[in-house]
Tab-separated table of C-alpha atoms in Angstrom:
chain	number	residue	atom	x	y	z
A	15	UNK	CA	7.976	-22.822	-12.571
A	16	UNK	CA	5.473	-24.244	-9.626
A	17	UNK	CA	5.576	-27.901	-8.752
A	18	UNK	CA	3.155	-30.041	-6.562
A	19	UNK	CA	4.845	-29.617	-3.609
A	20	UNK	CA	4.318	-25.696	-3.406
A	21	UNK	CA	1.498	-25.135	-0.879
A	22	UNK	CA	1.439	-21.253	-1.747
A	23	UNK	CA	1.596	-21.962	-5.294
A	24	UNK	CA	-1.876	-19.758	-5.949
A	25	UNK	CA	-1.226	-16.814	-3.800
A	26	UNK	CA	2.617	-16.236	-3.321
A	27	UNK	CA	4.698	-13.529	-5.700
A	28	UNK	CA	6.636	-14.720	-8.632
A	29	UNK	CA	10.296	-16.198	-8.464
A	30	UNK	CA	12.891	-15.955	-10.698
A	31	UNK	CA	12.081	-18.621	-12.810
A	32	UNK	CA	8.706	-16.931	-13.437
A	33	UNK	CA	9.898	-13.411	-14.672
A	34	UNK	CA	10.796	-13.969	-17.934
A	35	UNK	CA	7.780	-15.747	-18.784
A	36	UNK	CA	5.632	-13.052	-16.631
A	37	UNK	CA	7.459	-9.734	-18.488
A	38	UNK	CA	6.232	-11.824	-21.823
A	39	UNK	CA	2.971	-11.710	-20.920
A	40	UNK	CA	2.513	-8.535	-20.428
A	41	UNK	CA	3.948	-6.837	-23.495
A	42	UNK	CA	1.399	-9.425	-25.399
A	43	UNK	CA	-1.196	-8.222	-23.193
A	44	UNK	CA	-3.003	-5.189	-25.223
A	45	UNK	CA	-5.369	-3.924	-22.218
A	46	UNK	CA	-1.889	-3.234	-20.508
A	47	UNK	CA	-0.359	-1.616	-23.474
A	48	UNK	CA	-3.363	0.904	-23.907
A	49	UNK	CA	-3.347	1.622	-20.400
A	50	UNK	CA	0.571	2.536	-20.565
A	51	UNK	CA	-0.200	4.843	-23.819
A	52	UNK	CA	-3.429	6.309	-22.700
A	53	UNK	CA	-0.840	8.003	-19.488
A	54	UNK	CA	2.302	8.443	-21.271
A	55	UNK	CA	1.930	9.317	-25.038
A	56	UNK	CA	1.272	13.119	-26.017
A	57	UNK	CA	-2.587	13.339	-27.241
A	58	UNK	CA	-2.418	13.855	-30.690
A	59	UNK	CA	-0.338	10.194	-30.844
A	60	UNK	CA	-3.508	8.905	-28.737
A	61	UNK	CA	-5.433	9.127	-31.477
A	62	UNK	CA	-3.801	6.938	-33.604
A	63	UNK	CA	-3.897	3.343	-31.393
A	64	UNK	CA	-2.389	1.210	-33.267
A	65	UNK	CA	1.137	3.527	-33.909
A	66	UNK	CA	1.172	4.824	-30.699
A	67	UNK	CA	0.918	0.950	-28.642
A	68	UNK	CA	3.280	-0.479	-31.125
A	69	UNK	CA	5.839	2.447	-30.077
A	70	UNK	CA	4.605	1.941	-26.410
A	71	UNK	CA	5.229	-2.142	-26.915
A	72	UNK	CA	8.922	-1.690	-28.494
A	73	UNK	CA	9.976	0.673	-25.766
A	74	UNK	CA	8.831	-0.951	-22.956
A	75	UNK	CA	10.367	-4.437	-24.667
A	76	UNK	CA	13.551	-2.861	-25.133
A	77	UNK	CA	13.118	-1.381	-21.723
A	78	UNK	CA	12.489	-4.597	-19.713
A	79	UNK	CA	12.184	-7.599	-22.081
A	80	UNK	CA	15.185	-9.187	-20.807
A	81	UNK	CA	14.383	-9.047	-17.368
A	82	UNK	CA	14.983	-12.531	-15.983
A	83	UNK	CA	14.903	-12.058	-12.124
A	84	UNK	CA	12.951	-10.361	-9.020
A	85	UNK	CA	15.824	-8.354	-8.037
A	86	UNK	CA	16.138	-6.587	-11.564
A	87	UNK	CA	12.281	-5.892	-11.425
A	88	UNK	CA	12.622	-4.306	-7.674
A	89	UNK	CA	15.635	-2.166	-9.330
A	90	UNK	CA	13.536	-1.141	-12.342
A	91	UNK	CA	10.606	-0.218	-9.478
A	92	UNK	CA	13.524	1.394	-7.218
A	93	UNK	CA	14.375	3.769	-10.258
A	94	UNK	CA	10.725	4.820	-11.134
A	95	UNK	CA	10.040	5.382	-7.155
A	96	UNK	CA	13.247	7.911	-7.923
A	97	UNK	CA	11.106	9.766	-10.200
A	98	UNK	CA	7.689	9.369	-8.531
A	99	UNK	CA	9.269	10.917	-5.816
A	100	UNK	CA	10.910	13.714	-7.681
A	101	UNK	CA	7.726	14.873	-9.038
A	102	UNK	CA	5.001	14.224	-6.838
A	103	UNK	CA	6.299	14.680	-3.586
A	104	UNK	CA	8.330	17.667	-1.698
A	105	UNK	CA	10.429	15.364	0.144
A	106	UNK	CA	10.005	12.005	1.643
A	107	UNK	CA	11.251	11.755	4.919
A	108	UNK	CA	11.492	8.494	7.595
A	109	UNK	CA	12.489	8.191	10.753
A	110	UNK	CA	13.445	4.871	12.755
A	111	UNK	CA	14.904	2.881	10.029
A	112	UNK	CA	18.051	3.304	12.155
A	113	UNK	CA	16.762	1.306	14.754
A	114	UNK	CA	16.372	-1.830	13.215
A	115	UNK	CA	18.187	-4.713	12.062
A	116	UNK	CA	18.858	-4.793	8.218
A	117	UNK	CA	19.665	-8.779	8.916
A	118	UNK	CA	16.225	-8.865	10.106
A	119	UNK	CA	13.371	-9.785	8.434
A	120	UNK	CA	9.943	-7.602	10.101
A	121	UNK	CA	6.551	-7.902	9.851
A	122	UNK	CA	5.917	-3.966	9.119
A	123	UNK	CA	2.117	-3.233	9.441
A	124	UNK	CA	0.991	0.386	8.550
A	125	UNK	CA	-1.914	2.290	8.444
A	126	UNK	CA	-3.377	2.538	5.024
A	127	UNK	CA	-4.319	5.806	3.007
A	128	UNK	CA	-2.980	4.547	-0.866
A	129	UNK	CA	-3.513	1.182	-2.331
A	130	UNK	CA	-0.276	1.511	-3.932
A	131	UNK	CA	2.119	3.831	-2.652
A	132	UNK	CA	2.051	2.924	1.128
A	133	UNK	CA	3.830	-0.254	0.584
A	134	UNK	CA	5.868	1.653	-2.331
A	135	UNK	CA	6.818	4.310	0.362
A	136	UNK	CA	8.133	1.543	2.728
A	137	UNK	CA	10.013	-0.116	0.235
A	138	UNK	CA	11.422	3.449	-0.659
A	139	UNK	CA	12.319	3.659	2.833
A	140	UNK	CA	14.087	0.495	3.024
A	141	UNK	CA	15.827	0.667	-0.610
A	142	UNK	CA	17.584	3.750	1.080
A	143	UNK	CA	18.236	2.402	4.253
A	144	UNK	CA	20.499	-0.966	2.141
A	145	UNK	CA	18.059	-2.990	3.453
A	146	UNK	CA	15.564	-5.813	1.668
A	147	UNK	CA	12.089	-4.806	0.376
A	148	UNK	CA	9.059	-6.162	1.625
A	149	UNK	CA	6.263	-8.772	0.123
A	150	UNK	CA	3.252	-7.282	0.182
A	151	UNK	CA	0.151	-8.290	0.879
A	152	UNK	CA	-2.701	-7.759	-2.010
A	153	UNK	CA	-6.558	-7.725	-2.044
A	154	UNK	CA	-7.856	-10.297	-4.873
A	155	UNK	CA	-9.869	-7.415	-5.682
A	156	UNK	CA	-7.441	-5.158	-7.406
A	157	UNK	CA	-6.514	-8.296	-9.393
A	158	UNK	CA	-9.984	-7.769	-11.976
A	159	UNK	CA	-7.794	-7.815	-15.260
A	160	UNK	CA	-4.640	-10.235	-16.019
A	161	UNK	CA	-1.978	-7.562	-16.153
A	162	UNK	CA	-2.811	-6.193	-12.488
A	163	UNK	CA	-1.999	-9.973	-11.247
A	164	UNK	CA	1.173	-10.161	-13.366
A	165	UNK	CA	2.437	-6.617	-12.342
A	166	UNK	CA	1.838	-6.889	-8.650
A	167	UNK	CA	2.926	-10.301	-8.332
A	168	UNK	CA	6.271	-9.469	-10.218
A	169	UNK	CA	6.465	-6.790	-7.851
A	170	UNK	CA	6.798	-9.058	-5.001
A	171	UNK	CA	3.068	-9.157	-3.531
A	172	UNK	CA	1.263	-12.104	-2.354
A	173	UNK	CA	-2.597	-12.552	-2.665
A	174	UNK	CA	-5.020	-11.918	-0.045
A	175	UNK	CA	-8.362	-13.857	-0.833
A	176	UNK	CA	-11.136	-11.635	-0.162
A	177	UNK	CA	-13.891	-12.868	-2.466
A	178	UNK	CA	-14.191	-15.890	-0.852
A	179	UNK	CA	-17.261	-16.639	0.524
A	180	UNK	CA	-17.836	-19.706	2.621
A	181	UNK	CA	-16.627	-19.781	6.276
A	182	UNK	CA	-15.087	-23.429	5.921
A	183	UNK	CA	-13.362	-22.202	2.027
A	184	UNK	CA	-12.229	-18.594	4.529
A	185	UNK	CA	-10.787	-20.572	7.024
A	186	UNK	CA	-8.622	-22.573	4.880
A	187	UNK	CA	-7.621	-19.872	2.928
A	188	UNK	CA	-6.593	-17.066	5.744
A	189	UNK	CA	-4.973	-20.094	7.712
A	190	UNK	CA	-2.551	-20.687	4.317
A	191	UNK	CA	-2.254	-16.990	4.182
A	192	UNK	CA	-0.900	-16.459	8.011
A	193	UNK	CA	1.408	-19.995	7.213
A	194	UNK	CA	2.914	-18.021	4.166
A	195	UNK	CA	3.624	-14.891	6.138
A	196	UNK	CA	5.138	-17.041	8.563
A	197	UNK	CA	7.230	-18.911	6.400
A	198	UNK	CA	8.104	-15.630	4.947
A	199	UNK	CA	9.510	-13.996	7.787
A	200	UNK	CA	11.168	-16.961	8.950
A	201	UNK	CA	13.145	-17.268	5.420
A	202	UNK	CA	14.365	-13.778	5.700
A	203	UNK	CA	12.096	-11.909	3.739
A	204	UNK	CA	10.337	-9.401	5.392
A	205	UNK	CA	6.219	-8.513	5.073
A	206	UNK	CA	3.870	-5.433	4.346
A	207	UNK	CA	0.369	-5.490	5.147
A	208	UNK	CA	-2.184	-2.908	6.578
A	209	UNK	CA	-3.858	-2.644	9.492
A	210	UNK	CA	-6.939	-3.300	7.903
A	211	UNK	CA	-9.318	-4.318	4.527
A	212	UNK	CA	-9.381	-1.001	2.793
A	213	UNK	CA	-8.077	2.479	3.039
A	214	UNK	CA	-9.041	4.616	5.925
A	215	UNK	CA	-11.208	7.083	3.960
A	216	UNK	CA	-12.617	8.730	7.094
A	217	UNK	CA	-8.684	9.385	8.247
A	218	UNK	CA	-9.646	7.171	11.151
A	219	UNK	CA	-6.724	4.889	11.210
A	220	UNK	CA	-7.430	1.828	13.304
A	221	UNK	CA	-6.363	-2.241	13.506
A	222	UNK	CA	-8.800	-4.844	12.906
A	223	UNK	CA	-8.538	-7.156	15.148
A	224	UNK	CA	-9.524	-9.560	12.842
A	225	UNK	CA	-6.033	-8.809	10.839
A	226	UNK	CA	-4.625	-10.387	13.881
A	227	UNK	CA	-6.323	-13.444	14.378
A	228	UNK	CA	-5.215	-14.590	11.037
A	229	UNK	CA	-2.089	-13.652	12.199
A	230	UNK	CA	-2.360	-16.046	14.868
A	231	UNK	CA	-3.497	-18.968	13.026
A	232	UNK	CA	-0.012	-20.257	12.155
A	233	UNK	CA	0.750	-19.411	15.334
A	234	UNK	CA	-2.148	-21.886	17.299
A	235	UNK	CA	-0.864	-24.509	14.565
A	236	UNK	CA	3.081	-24.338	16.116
A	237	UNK	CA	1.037	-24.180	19.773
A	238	UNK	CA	2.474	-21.033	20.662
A	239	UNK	CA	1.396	-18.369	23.176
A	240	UNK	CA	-0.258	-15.277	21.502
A	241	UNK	CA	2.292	-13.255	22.974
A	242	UNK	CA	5.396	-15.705	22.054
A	243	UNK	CA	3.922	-16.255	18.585
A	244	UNK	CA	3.949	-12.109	18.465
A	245	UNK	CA	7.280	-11.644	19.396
A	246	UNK	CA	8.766	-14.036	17.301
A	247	UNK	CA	7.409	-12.507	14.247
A	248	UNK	CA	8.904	-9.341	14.524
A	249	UNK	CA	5.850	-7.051	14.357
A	250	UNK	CA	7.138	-3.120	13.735
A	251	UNK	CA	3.900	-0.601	13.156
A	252	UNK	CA	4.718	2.162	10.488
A	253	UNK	CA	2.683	5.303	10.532
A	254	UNK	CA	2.257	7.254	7.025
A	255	UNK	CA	1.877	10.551	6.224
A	256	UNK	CA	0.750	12.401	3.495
A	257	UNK	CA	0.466	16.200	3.395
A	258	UNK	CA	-2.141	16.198	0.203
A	259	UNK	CA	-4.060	12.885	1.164
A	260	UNK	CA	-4.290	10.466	-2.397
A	261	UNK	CA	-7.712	10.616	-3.968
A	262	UNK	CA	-9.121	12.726	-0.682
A	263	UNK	CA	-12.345	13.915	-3.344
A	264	UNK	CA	-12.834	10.216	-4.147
A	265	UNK	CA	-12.506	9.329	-0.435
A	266	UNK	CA	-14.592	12.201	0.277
A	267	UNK	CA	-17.667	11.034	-2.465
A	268	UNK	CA	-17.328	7.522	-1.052
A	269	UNK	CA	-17.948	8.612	2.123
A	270	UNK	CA	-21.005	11.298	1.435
A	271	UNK	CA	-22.483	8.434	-0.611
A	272	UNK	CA	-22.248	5.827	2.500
A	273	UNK	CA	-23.677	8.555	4.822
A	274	UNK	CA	-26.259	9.539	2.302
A	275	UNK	CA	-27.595	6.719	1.210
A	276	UNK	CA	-26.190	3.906	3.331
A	277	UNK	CA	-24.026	2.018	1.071
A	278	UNK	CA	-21.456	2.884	-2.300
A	279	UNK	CA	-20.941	0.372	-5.006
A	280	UNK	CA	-17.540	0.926	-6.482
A	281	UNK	CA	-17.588	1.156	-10.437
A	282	UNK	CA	-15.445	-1.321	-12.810
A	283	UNK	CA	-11.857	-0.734	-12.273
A	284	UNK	CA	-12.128	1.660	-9.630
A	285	UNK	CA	-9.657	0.548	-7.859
A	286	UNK	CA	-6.946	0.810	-10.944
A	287	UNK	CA	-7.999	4.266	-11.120
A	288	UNK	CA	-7.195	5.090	-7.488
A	289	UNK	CA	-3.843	3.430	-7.854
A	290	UNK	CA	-3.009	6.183	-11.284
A	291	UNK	CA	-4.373	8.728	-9.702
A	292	UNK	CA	-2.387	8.791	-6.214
A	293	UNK	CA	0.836	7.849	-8.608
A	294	UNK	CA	0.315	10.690	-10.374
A	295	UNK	CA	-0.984	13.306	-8.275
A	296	UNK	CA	1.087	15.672	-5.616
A	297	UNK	CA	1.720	14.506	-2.457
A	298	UNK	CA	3.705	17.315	-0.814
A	299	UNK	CA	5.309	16.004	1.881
A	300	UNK	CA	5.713	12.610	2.667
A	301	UNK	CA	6.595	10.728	6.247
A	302	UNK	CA	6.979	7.098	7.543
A	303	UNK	CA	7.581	6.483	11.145
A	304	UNK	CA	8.895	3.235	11.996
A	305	UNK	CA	8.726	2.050	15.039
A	306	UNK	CA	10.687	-1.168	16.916
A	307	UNK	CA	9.531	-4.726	16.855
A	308	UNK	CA	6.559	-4.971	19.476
A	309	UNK	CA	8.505	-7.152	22.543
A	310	UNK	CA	5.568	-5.746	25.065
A	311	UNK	CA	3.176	-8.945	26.201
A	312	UNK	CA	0.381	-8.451	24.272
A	313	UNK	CA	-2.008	-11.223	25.302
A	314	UNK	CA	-4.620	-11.121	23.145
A	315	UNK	CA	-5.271	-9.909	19.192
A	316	UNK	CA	-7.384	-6.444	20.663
A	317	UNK	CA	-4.432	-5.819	22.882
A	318	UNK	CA	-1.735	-6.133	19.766
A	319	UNK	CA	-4.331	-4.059	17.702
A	320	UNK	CA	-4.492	-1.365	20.397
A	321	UNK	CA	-1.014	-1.617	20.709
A	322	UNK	CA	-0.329	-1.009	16.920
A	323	UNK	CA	-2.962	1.730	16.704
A	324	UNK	CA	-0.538	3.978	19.932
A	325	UNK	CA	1.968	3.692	17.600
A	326	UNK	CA	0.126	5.195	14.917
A	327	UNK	CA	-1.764	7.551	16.241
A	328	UNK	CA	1.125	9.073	18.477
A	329	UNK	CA	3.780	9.208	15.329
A	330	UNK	CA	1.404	10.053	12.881
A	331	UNK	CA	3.524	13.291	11.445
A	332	UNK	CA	0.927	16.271	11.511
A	333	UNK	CA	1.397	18.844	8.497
A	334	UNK	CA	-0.297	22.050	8.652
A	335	UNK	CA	-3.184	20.701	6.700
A	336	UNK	CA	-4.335	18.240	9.865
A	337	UNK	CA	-4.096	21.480	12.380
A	338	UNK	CA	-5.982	23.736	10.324
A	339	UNK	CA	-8.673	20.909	9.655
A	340	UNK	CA	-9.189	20.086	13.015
A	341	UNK	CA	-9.399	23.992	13.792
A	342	UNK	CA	-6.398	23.325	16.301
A	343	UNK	CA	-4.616	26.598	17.407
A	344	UNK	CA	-1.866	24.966	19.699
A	345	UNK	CA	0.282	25.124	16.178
A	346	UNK	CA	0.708	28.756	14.649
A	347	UNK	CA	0.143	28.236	10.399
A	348	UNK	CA	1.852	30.458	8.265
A	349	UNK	CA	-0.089	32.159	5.366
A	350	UNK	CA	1.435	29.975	2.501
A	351	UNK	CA	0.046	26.850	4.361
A	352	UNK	CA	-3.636	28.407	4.906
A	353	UNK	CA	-3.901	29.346	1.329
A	354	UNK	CA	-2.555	25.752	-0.144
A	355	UNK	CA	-4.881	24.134	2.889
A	356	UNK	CA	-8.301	26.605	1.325
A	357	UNK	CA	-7.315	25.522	-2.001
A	358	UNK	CA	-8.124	21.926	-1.566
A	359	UNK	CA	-11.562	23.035	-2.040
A	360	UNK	CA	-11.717	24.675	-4.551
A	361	UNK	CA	-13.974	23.537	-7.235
A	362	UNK	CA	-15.193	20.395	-4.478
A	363	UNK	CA	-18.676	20.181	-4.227
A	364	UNK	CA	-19.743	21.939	-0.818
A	365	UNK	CA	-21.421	18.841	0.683
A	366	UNK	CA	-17.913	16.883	0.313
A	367	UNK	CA	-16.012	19.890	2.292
A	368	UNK	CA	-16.619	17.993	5.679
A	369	UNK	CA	-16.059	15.183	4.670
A	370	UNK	CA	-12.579	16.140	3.274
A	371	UNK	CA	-11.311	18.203	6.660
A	372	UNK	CA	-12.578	15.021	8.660
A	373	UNK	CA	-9.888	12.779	6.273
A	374	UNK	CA	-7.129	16.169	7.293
A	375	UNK	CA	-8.538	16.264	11.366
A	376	UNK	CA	-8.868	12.618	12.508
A	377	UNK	CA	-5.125	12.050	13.315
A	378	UNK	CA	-5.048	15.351	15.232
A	379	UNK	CA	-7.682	14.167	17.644
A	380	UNK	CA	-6.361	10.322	17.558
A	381	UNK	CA	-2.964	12.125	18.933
A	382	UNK	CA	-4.550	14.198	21.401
């Protein structure tokens, strides 16, 4: 339930008092219910709708229709991750986690290659390491149908507006945004949020400064230092690795389009797409480093971005995919490796090959 006195009423995730209502939703909601069929129900039980959602809508009732608070939902999404991990991934690995505080609450900013499953991969992180997950910070633009904003706002995210359009209307709204982070962090719940609007498609993973200005807002409200506000808001950079990069042929398109013909307009619910398809494709191996809360004086938001992007860029775990991109021959590649690396493209239109090593070579030169 929201009351008049909640300032982040619009934007923040749902509490416990919302879940039951929020799970109701979305078994009544039949977009959602087609969408959990059309992925999980053999083919031949596809083609009859109406049998095949009503089994979908009993299971998934039985499943989680008594769900009444946060915690049980970030079990339920602790138990999938299980099997996510199981069979997309070869391993996941972290390092880091050791060094920090699980009494701590941390403002963890990564760079960002999956809509969904860089924040999941943190939170996997943290589930195993006993300590709490993270809100996570969401782009109003994955939020085009109602069950996107009832699943990721049951799964602890908070919205970022991005559609907004006039600079008084963006002002108000990033400067609620960086007080709800705040207020956040400072209540013991620690923050995702990456290093910048968008995946890095090119594998060019970099801060926007920008990120950190709204950061700061809260910050020139308490009249803090930049640097004081920065330390006191625990800010810990995580660099993620994938082996097979999510969606690297849609990356790859997007990219030939933009350098083609100067601009790519994103179809209806491409963005849901990209979130099914790095779920359910393979990810080989996976790896998060975390680093420790940034304590350096960082004066100014380009000096905290530069900051974040060393961190990155020098952690960044390099699987023989990134060498053999970036035609690096410091690393000797088995066979096995150069055969799985060829076979990315395979069946990939030629004029999207470049495009694809450039995703695989980037973080080799950003380390050297």
């Amino acid at each position: 339930m929201t009351n008049s006195n909640d300032k982040f009423a619009d934007i923040r995730p749902y509490n416990d008092e919302e879940v039951a209502a929020s799970v109701e939703r979305l078994l009544n909601d039949d977009a959602f219910i087609s969408v959990i069929a059309e992925h999980n129900l053999p083919s031949w039980l596809r083609t009859i709708p109406f049998l095949g959602n009503y089994l979908v809508k009993s299971k998934l009732r039985n499943k989680y229709g008594k769900f009444k608070t946060v915690d049980e939902v970030q079990q339920a999404v602790s138990r999938y991750l299980d099997i996510l991990v199981k069979r997309t991934t070869s391993k996941v690995t972290f390092s880091g986690l050791d060094k920090l505080d699980k009494n701590k609450a941390y403002l963890f900013i990564s760079n960002h290659r999956d809509i969904a499953l860089d924040p999941a991969f943190v939170n996997y992180g943290l589930f195993q390491n006993n300590m709490k997950t993270v809100r996570i910070a969401i782009g109003d633009n994955l939020l085009q149908v109602p069950y996107m904003t009832e699943l990721m706002r049951l799964n602890k995210s908070f919205i970022v507006k991005r559609s907004v359009k006039s600079p008084k209307e963006m002002l108000r709204t990033l400067t609620t945004l960086s007080h709800y982070i705040y207020d956040s962090l400072d209540s013991g719940n620690s923050v995702w949020i990456a290093q910048k609007e968008g995946r890095a498609k090119d594998g060019n993973d970099v801060t926007d400064p920008a990120l950190i200005k709204m950061l700061q807002l809260h910050g020139r409200k308490l009249k803090m230092d930049f640097a004081d506000y920065v330390k006191s808001i625990n800010v810990v950079p995580v660099a993620i690795s994938y082996e097979f990069e999510p969606c690297e042929k849609a990356k790859a398109k997007e990219q030939y389009h933009k350098a083609t013909f100067g601009e790519y307009k994103k179809a209806q619910g491409e963005d849901i797409a990209s979130i099914i398809e790095g779920f359910a494709t393979n990810k080989g191996h996976v790896h998060l480093s975390f680093g420790e809360p940034i304590t350096s004086d960082c004066d100014t938001p380009d000096q905290l971005a530069e900051t974040i992007d060393n961190y990155i860029h020098k952690n960044y775990f390099l699987h023989p995919n990134n060498y053999l991109a970036a035609e690096s021959a410091e690393h000797e590649i088995c066979g096995d490796a150069k055969r799985v690396y060829h076979s990315r493209f395979e069946g990939v239109a030629p004029e999207l090959h470049e495009f694809i090593k450039q995703i695989y070579a980037k973080p080799v030169f950003n380390q050297k």
